[in-house]
Amino acid sequence: MGTAVSRDDIAPEERLPASLLTGFLGSGKTTLLSKLLRQPALAETAVVINEFGEIGLDHLLVENAPEQTVLLDSGCLCCSIRGDLIDTLRSLFRRRVKGEVPPFKRVVIESTGLADPAPILQTLMSDPLLADRFRLDGVITTIDAVNGMDQLDRHFESVKQAAVADRLVLTKTDLATPAQLAVLQARLRQLNPAAPQILARQGEVDGGALFDAGLFNPALKTPDVQGWLRAEAYDPREADEDHGHAHHHGHGHAHEQSALDPNRHDAHIRAFCITAERPLDWQRFTRFIETLIARDGDRLLRIKGILNVDGFDTPVAVHGVQHLFHPPALLPAWPDADRRSRLVLIVKDLAEPRIRQEFSSVTAG
């Protein structure tokens, strides 16, 4: 992470937002994407996709272009991955600068159904050239409302895709019974309390609800700390029913997991938020994170935090996936009067009390 934070670390909102669209096999990613590309919310979008899938986007294609890139009749681009993701995104951005492709303003990366989302997130954060040009906007995960419970039971990939999501899209809801849907939603709330659940009917969903989930919301022109962190989802005293989709069902997540069937994959997942009233000592926090990564990196599915660091008037944003942490960003202002540090962690097979105890040592003084 490094040990210094300066105002030069502020992540510029001018970088192109990049969203990851993931979800288990058959959960409707391509169907959702093909309909989203018709909407104004995805105008001037470049789609990077591993394969066109069973349904494909063929009905949206109008002409072939070099380097496995096609122009869609919506005005968007679709580029299949050639080599690795870094090469594909670098090439796409270079062709944008040269005017060889339309000047897209957003990138959506569709992963395969069995993909682990962590390496893709790490790629966006770790490659210096990509990090200068793109910023992670968020993870959108599709969940099959009919088969989702069985997939969560049988496949840890499905659980991990749901656990790290910023937005959960429930597909095939018109085919599921109300009871099926209710049980699945309750399970997802417990697995990932902070992610809004958005119901898609026949693949249709409002694209505006899926994007601008990152720290920088271009519509607001300022960092959207509360929307990005959603720390209130973990605190029943602060839950807002309008924003939480009945979050109170999931507040006891870390304590209720012991009641789950131990054979369920999500019985191994914890999602919790640590807060600190006093300012943090940056050196101590750095040691805390570096120790956590070295010891437990494989089990740190995702970390997001807004920190009150001793000696700084504005908050420091941190974001990590497993062994990799994005460079810290010093934000221009606090969003409100709340000056507490808030660190959200999604972990696998890690003891929450131990992490809380270790974090308690990083306050200044």
PDB file of N, CA, C and O in Angstrom, residues 43-88:
ATOM      1  N   ALA A  43     -25.500   4.193 -23.553  1.00  0.00           N
ATOM      2  CA  ALA A  43     -25.022   4.843 -24.769  1.00  0.00           C
ATOM      3  C   ALA A  43     -23.522   5.084 -24.658  1.00  0.00           C
ATOM      4  O   ALA A  43     -23.003   5.336 -23.575  1.00  0.00           O
ATOM      5  N   GLU A  44     -22.838   4.946 -25.774  1.00  0.00           N
ATOM      6  CA  GLU A  44     -21.393   5.167 -25.842  1.00  0.00           C
ATOM      7  C   GLU A  44     -20.645   4.249 -24.865  1.00  0.00           C
ATOM      8  O   GLU A  44     -19.807   4.679 -24.090  1.00  0.00           O
ATOM      9  N   THR A  45     -20.996   2.977 -24.949  1.00  0.00           N
ATOM     10  CA  THR A  45     -20.393   1.962 -24.095  1.00  0.00           C
ATOM     11  C   THR A  45     -19.559   0.997 -24.929  1.00  0.00           C
ATOM     12  O   THR A  45     -19.938   0.648 -26.042  1.00  0.00           O
ATOM     13  N   ALA A  46     -18.433   0.577 -24.382  1.00  0.00           N
ATOM     14  CA  ALA A  46     -17.647  -0.504 -24.978  1.00  0.00           C
ATOM     15  C   ALA A  46     -17.841  -1.750 -24.124  1.00  0.00           C
ATOM     16  O   ALA A  46     -17.671  -1.702 -22.905  1.00  0.00           O
ATOM     17  N   VAL A  47     -18.227  -2.843 -24.755  1.00  0.00           N
ATOM     18  CA  VAL A  47     -18.447  -4.108 -24.060  1.00  0.00           C
ATOM     19  C   VAL A  47     -17.288  -5.042 -24.380  1.00  0.00           C
ATOM     20  O   VAL A  47     -16.977  -5.270 -25.551  1.00  0.00           O
ATOM     21  N   VAL A  48     -16.657  -5.559 -23.360  1.00  0.00           N
ATOM     22  CA  VAL A  48     -15.581  -6.536 -23.527  1.00  0.00           C
ATOM     23  C   VAL A  48     -16.128  -7.870 -23.027  1.00  0.00           C
ATOM     24  O   VAL A  48     -16.552  -7.982 -21.876  1.00  0.00           O
ATOM     25  N   ILE A  49     -16.128  -8.856 -23.890  1.00  0.00           N
ATOM     26  CA  ILE A  49     -16.838 -10.092 -23.595  1.00  0.00           C
ATOM     27  C   ILE A  49     -15.968 -11.295 -23.963  1.00  0.00           C
ATOM     28  O   ILE A  49     -15.259 -11.281 -24.974  1.00  0.00           O
ATOM     29  N   ASN A  50     -16.013 -12.315 -23.131  1.00  0.00           N
ATOM     30  CA  ASN A  50     -15.214 -13.509 -23.406  1.00  0.00           C
ATOM     31  C   ASN A  50     -15.745 -14.284 -24.600  1.00  0.00           C
ATOM     32  O   ASN A  50     -15.002 -14.816 -25.404  1.00  0.00           O
ATOM     33  N   GLU A  51     -17.039 -14.389 -24.651  1.00  0.00           N
ATOM     34  CA  GLU A  51     -17.662 -15.112 -25.760  1.00  0.00           C
ATOM     35  C   GLU A  51     -19.079 -14.584 -25.888  1.00  0.00           C
ATOM     36  O   GLU A  51     -19.644 -14.035 -24.948  1.00  0.00           O
ATOM     37  N   PHE A  52     -19.669 -14.745 -27.064  1.00  0.00           N
ATOM     38  CA  PHE A  52     -20.999 -14.189 -27.275  1.00  0.00           C
ATOM     39  C   PHE A  52     -22.088 -15.014 -26.605  1.00  0.00           C
ATOM     40  O   PHE A  52     -23.214 -14.569 -26.476  1.00  0.00           O
ATOM     41  N   GLY A  53     -21.763 -16.204 -26.153  1.00  0.00           N
ATOM     42  CA  GLY A  53     -22.709 -16.974 -25.374  1.00  0.00           C
ATOM     43  C   GLY A  53     -23.766 -17.650 -26.212  1.00  0.00           C
ATOM     44  O   GLY A  53     -23.777 -17.596 -27.437  1.00  0.00           O
ATOM     45  N   GLU A  54     -24.700 -18.311 -25.541  1.00  0.00           N
ATOM     46  CA  GLU A  54     -25.725 -19.074 -26.238  1.00  0.00           C
ATOM     47  C   GLU A  54     -26.679 -18.168 -27.001  1.00  0.00           C
ATOM     48  O   GLU A  54     -27.103 -18.478 -28.102  1.00  0.00           O
ATOM     49  N   ILE A  55     -27.037 -17.054 -26.388  1.00  0.00           N
ATOM     50  CA  ILE A  55     -27.975 -16.140 -27.040  1.00  0.00           C
ATOM     51  C   ILE A  55     -27.224 -15.183 -27.946  1.00  0.00           C
ATOM     52  O   ILE A  55     -27.573 -14.992 -29.108  1.00  0.00           O
ATOM     53  N   GLY A  56     -26.170 -14.611 -27.417  1.00  0.00           N
ATOM     54  CA  GLY A  56     -25.318 -13.748 -28.217  1.00  0.00           C
ATOM     55  C   GLY A  56     -25.909 -12.374 -28.444  1.00  0.00           C
ATOM     56  O   GLY A  56     -27.032 -12.063 -28.064  1.00  0.00           O
ATOM     57  N   LEU A  57     -25.112 -11.547 -29.080  1.00  0.00           N
ATOM     58  CA  LEU A  57     -25.516 -10.188 -29.407  1.00  0.00           C
ATOM     59  C   LEU A  57     -25.637 -10.016 -30.917  1.00  0.00           C
ATOM     60  O   LEU A  57     -25.602  -8.901 -31.422  1.00  0.00           O
ATOM     61  N   ASP A  58     -25.783 -11.135 -31.639  1.00  0.00           N
ATOM     62  CA  ASP A  58     -25.734 -11.074 -33.094  1.00  0.00           C
ATOM     63  C   ASP A  58     -26.776 -10.122 -33.679  1.00  0.00           C
ATOM     64  O   ASP A  58     -26.529  -9.444 -34.678  1.00  0.00           O
ATOM     65  N   HIS A  59     -27.945 -10.074 -33.048  1.00  0.00           N
ATOM     66  CA  HIS A  59     -28.998  -9.227 -33.606  1.00  0.00           C
ATOM     67  C   HIS A  59     -28.698  -7.746 -33.432  1.00  0.00           C
ATOM     68  O   HIS A  59     -29.389  -6.901 -33.985  1.00  0.00           O
ATOM     69  N   LEU A  60     -27.655  -7.428 -32.661  1.00  0.00           N
ATOM     70  CA  LEU A  60     -27.269  -6.033 -32.482  1.00  0.00           C
ATOM     71  C   LEU A  60     -26.104  -5.624 -33.374  1.00  0.00           C
ATOM     72  O   LEU A  60     -25.718  -4.473 -33.395  1.00  0.00           O
ATOM     73  N   LEU A  61     -25.516  -6.593 -34.101  1.00  0.00           N
ATOM     74  CA  LEU A  61     -24.317  -6.292 -34.881  1.00  0.00           C
ATOM     75  C   LEU A  61     -24.678  -5.637 -36.207  1.00  0.00           C
ATOM     76  O   LEU A  61     -25.644  -5.997 -36.858  1.00  0.00           O
ATOM     77  N   VAL A  62     -23.854  -4.686 -36.614  1.00  0.00           N
ATOM     78  CA  VAL A  62     -24.084  -4.063 -37.919  1.00  0.00           C
ATOM     79  C   VAL A  62     -22.882  -4.184 -38.842  1.00  0.00           C
ATOM     80  O   VAL A  62     -23.045  -4.218 -40.049  1.00  0.00           O
ATOM     81  N   GLU A  63     -21.684  -4.250 -38.315  1.00  0.00           N
ATOM     82  CA  GLU A  63     -20.530  -4.395 -39.193  1.00  0.00           C
ATOM     83  C   GLU A  63     -19.337  -4.914 -38.404  1.00  0.00           C
ATOM     84  O   GLU A  63     -19.218  -4.684 -37.204  1.00  0.00           O
ATOM     85  N   ASN A  64     -18.477  -5.626 -39.085  1.00  0.00           N
ATOM     86  CA  ASN A  64     -17.260  -6.115 -38.462  1.00  0.00           C
ATOM     87  C   ASN A  64     -16.189  -5.037 -38.507  1.00  0.00           C
ATOM     88  O   ASN A  64     -16.168  -4.207 -39.411  1.00  0.00           O
ATOM     89  N   ALA A  65     -15.338  -5.061 -37.529  1.00  0.00           N
ATOM     90  CA  ALA A  65     -14.207  -4.145 -37.480  1.00  0.00           C
ATOM     91  C   ALA A  65     -12.980  -4.975 -37.131  1.00  0.00           C
ATOM     92  O   ALA A  65     -13.090  -6.105 -36.693  1.00  0.00           O
ATOM     93  N   PRO A  66     -11.771  -4.433 -37.351  1.00  0.00           N
ATOM     94  CA  PRO A  66     -10.576  -5.218 -37.051  1.00  0.00           C
ATOM     95  C   PRO A  66     -10.447  -5.540 -35.564  1.00  0.00           C
ATOM     96  O   PRO A  66     -11.101  -4.946 -34.725  1.00  0.00           O
ATOM     97  N   GLU A  67      -9.565  -6.462 -35.281  1.00  0.00           N
ATOM     98  CA  GLU A  67      -9.200  -6.834 -33.916  1.00  0.00           C
ATOM     99  C   GLU A  67     -10.399  -7.303 -33.102  1.00  0.00           C
ATOM    100  O   GLU A  67     -10.557  -6.964 -31.939  1.00  0.00           O
ATOM    101  N   GLN A  68     -11.253  -8.107 -33.724  1.00  0.00           N
ATOM    102  CA  GLN A  68     -12.361  -8.746 -33.036  1.00  0.00           C
ATOM    103  C   GLN A  68     -13.315  -7.754 -32.380  1.00  0.00           C
ATOM    104  O   GLN A  68     -13.899  -8.024 -31.336  1.00  0.00           O
ATOM    105  N   THR A  69     -13.462  -6.592 -32.988  1.00  0.00           N
ATOM    106  CA  THR A  69     -14.358  -5.570 -32.463  1.00  0.00           C
ATOM    107  C   THR A  69     -15.494  -5.345 -33.450  1.00  0.00           C
ATOM    108  O   THR A  69     -15.273  -5.281 -34.657  1.00  0.00           O
ATOM    109  N   VAL A  70     -16.723  -5.238 -32.919  1.00  0.00           N
ATOM    110  CA  VAL A  70     -17.873  -4.975 -33.773  1.00  0.00           C
ATOM    111  C   VAL A  70     -18.587  -3.735 -33.264  1.00  0.00           C
ATOM    112  O   VAL A  70     -18.571  -3.418 -32.075  1.00  0.00           O
ATOM    113  N   LEU A  71     -19.208  -3.028 -34.190  1.00  0.00           N
ATOM    114  CA  LEU A  71     -20.002  -1.855 -33.868  1.00  0.00           C
ATOM    115  C   LEU A  71     -21.464  -2.270 -33.833  1.00  0.00           C
ATOM    116  O   LEU A  71     -21.979  -2.869 -34.781  1.00  0.00           O
ATOM    117  N   LEU A  72     -22.127  -1.988 -32.728  1.00  0.00           N
ATOM    118  CA  LEU A  72     -23.532  -2.343 -32.580  1.00  0.00           C
ATOM    119  C   LEU A  72     -24.403  -1.218 -33.105  1.00  0.00           C
ATOM    120  O   LEU A  72     -24.011  -0.052 -33.121  1.00  0.00           O
ATOM    121  N   ASP A  73     -25.616  -1.582 -33.502  1.00  0.00           N
ATOM    122  CA  ASP A  73     -26.473  -0.552 -34.078  1.00  0.00           C
ATOM    123  C   ASP A  73     -26.962   0.444 -33.030  1.00  0.00           C
ATOM    124  O   ASP A  73     -27.552   1.466 -33.360  1.00  0.00           O
ATOM    125  N   SER A  74     -26.699   0.156 -31.761  1.00  0.00           N
ATOM    126  CA  SER A  74     -27.000   1.118 -30.701  1.00  0.00           C
ATOM    127  C   SER A  74     -25.915   2.185 -30.600  1.00  0.00           C
ATOM    128  O   SER A  74     -26.049   3.139 -29.837  1.00  0.00           O
ATOM    129  N   GLY A  75     -24.828   2.009 -31.367  1.00  0.00           N
ATOM    130  CA  GLY A  75     -23.703   2.932 -31.293  1.00  0.00           C
ATOM    131  C   GLY A  75     -22.622   2.469 -30.343  1.00  0.00           C
ATOM    132  O   GLY A  75     -21.580   3.099 -30.222  1.00  0.00           O
ATOM    133  N   CYS A  76     -22.872   1.352 -29.644  1.00  0.00           N
ATOM    134  CA  CYS A  76     -21.888   0.818 -28.713  1.00  0.00           C
ATOM    135  C   CYS A  76     -20.903  -0.095 -29.444  1.00  0.00           C
ATOM    136  O   CYS A  76     -21.135  -0.517 -30.569  1.00  0.00           O
ATOM    137  N   LEU A  77     -19.811  -0.407 -28.766  1.00  0.00           N
ATOM    138  CA  LEU A  77     -18.800  -1.324 -29.292  1.00  0.00           C
ATOM    139  C   LEU A  77     -18.886  -2.643 -28.554  1.00  0.00           C
ATOM    140  O   LEU A  77     -19.224  -2.686 -27.376  1.00  0.00           O
ATOM    141  N   CYS A  78     -18.544  -3.723 -29.236  1.00  0.00           N
ATOM    142  CA  CYS A  78     -18.408  -5.002 -28.571  1.00  0.00           C
ATOM    143  C   CYS A  78     -17.074  -5.599 -28.996  1.00  0.00           C
ATOM    144  O   CYS A  78     -16.807  -5.747 -30.189  1.00  0.00           O
ATOM    145  N   CYS A  79     -16.239  -5.912 -28.029  1.00  0.00           N
ATOM    146  CA  CYS A  79     -14.889  -6.405 -28.309  1.00  0.00           C
ATOM    147  C   CYS A  79     -14.681  -7.703 -27.547  1.00  0.00           C
ATOM    148  O   CYS A  79     -14.808  -7.731 -26.319  1.00  0.00           O
ATOM    149  N   SER A  80     -14.400  -8.781 -28.272  1.00  0.00           N
ATOM    150  CA  SER A  80     -14.127 -10.051 -27.600  1.00  0.00           C
ATOM    151  C   SER A  80     -12.690 -10.064 -27.111  1.00  0.00           C
ATOM    152  O   SER A  80     -11.804  -9.463 -27.713  1.00  0.00           O
ATOM    153  N   ILE A  81     -12.466 -10.724 -25.972  1.00  0.00           N
ATOM    154  CA  ILE A  81     -11.133 -10.727 -25.367  1.00  0.00           C
ATOM    155  C   ILE A  81     -10.147 -11.461 -26.268  1.00  0.00           C
ATOM    156  O   ILE A  81     -10.379 -12.584 -26.686  1.00  0.00           O
ATOM    157  N   ARG A  82      -9.068 -10.783 -26.572  1.00  0.00           N
ATOM    158  CA  ARG A  82      -8.009 -11.348 -27.404  1.00  0.00           C
ATOM    159  C   ARG A  82      -6.737 -11.361 -26.570  1.00  0.00           C
ATOM    160  O   ARG A  82      -6.260 -10.315 -26.159  1.00  0.00           O
ATOM    161  N   GLY A  83      -6.207 -12.533 -26.312  1.00  0.00           N
ATOM    162  CA  GLY A  83      -5.099 -12.615 -25.373  1.00  0.00           C
ATOM    163  C   GLY A  83      -5.647 -12.455 -23.972  1.00  0.00           C
ATOM    164  O   GLY A  83      -6.598 -13.115 -23.589  1.00  0.00           O
ATOM    165  N   ASP A  84      -5.077 -11.533 -23.180  1.00  0.00           N
ATOM    166  CA  ASP A  84      -5.611 -11.342 -21.835  1.00  0.00           C
ATOM    167  C   ASP A  84      -6.352 -10.017 -21.751  1.00  0.00           C
ATOM    168  O   ASP A  84      -6.380  -9.212 -22.688  1.00  0.00           O
ATOM    169  N   LEU A  85      -6.955  -9.786 -20.614  1.00  0.00           N
ATOM    170  CA  LEU A  85      -7.801  -8.609 -20.441  1.00  0.00           C
ATOM    171  C   LEU A  85      -6.986  -7.323 -20.532  1.00  0.00           C
ATOM    172  O   LEU A  85      -7.463  -6.321 -21.086  1.00  0.00           O
ATOM    173  N   ILE A  86      -5.776  -7.335 -19.999  1.00  0.00           N
ATOM    174  CA  ILE A  86      -4.946  -6.130 -20.042  1.00  0.00           C
ATOM    175  C   ILE A  86      -4.683  -5.710 -21.486  1.00  0.00           C
ATOM    176  O   ILE A  86      -4.860  -4.540 -21.852  1.00  0.00           O
ATOM    177  N   ASP A  87      -4.289  -6.656 -22.327  1.00  0.00           N
ATOM    178  CA  ASP A  87      -4.011  -6.336 -23.728  1.00  0.00           C
ATOM    179  C   ASP A  87      -5.260  -5.813 -24.426  1.00  0.00           C
ATOM    180  O   ASP A  87      -5.194  -4.868 -25.226  1.00  0.00           O
ATOM    181  N   THR A  88      -6.398  -6.438 -24.140  1.00  0.00           N
ATOM    182  CA  THR A  88      -7.640  -6.033 -24.795  1.00  0.00           C
ATOM    183  C   THR A  88      -8.027  -4.610 -24.412  1.00  0.00           C
ATOM    184  O   THR A  88      -8.362  -3.791 -25.277  1.00  0.00           O
TER     185      THR A  88
END
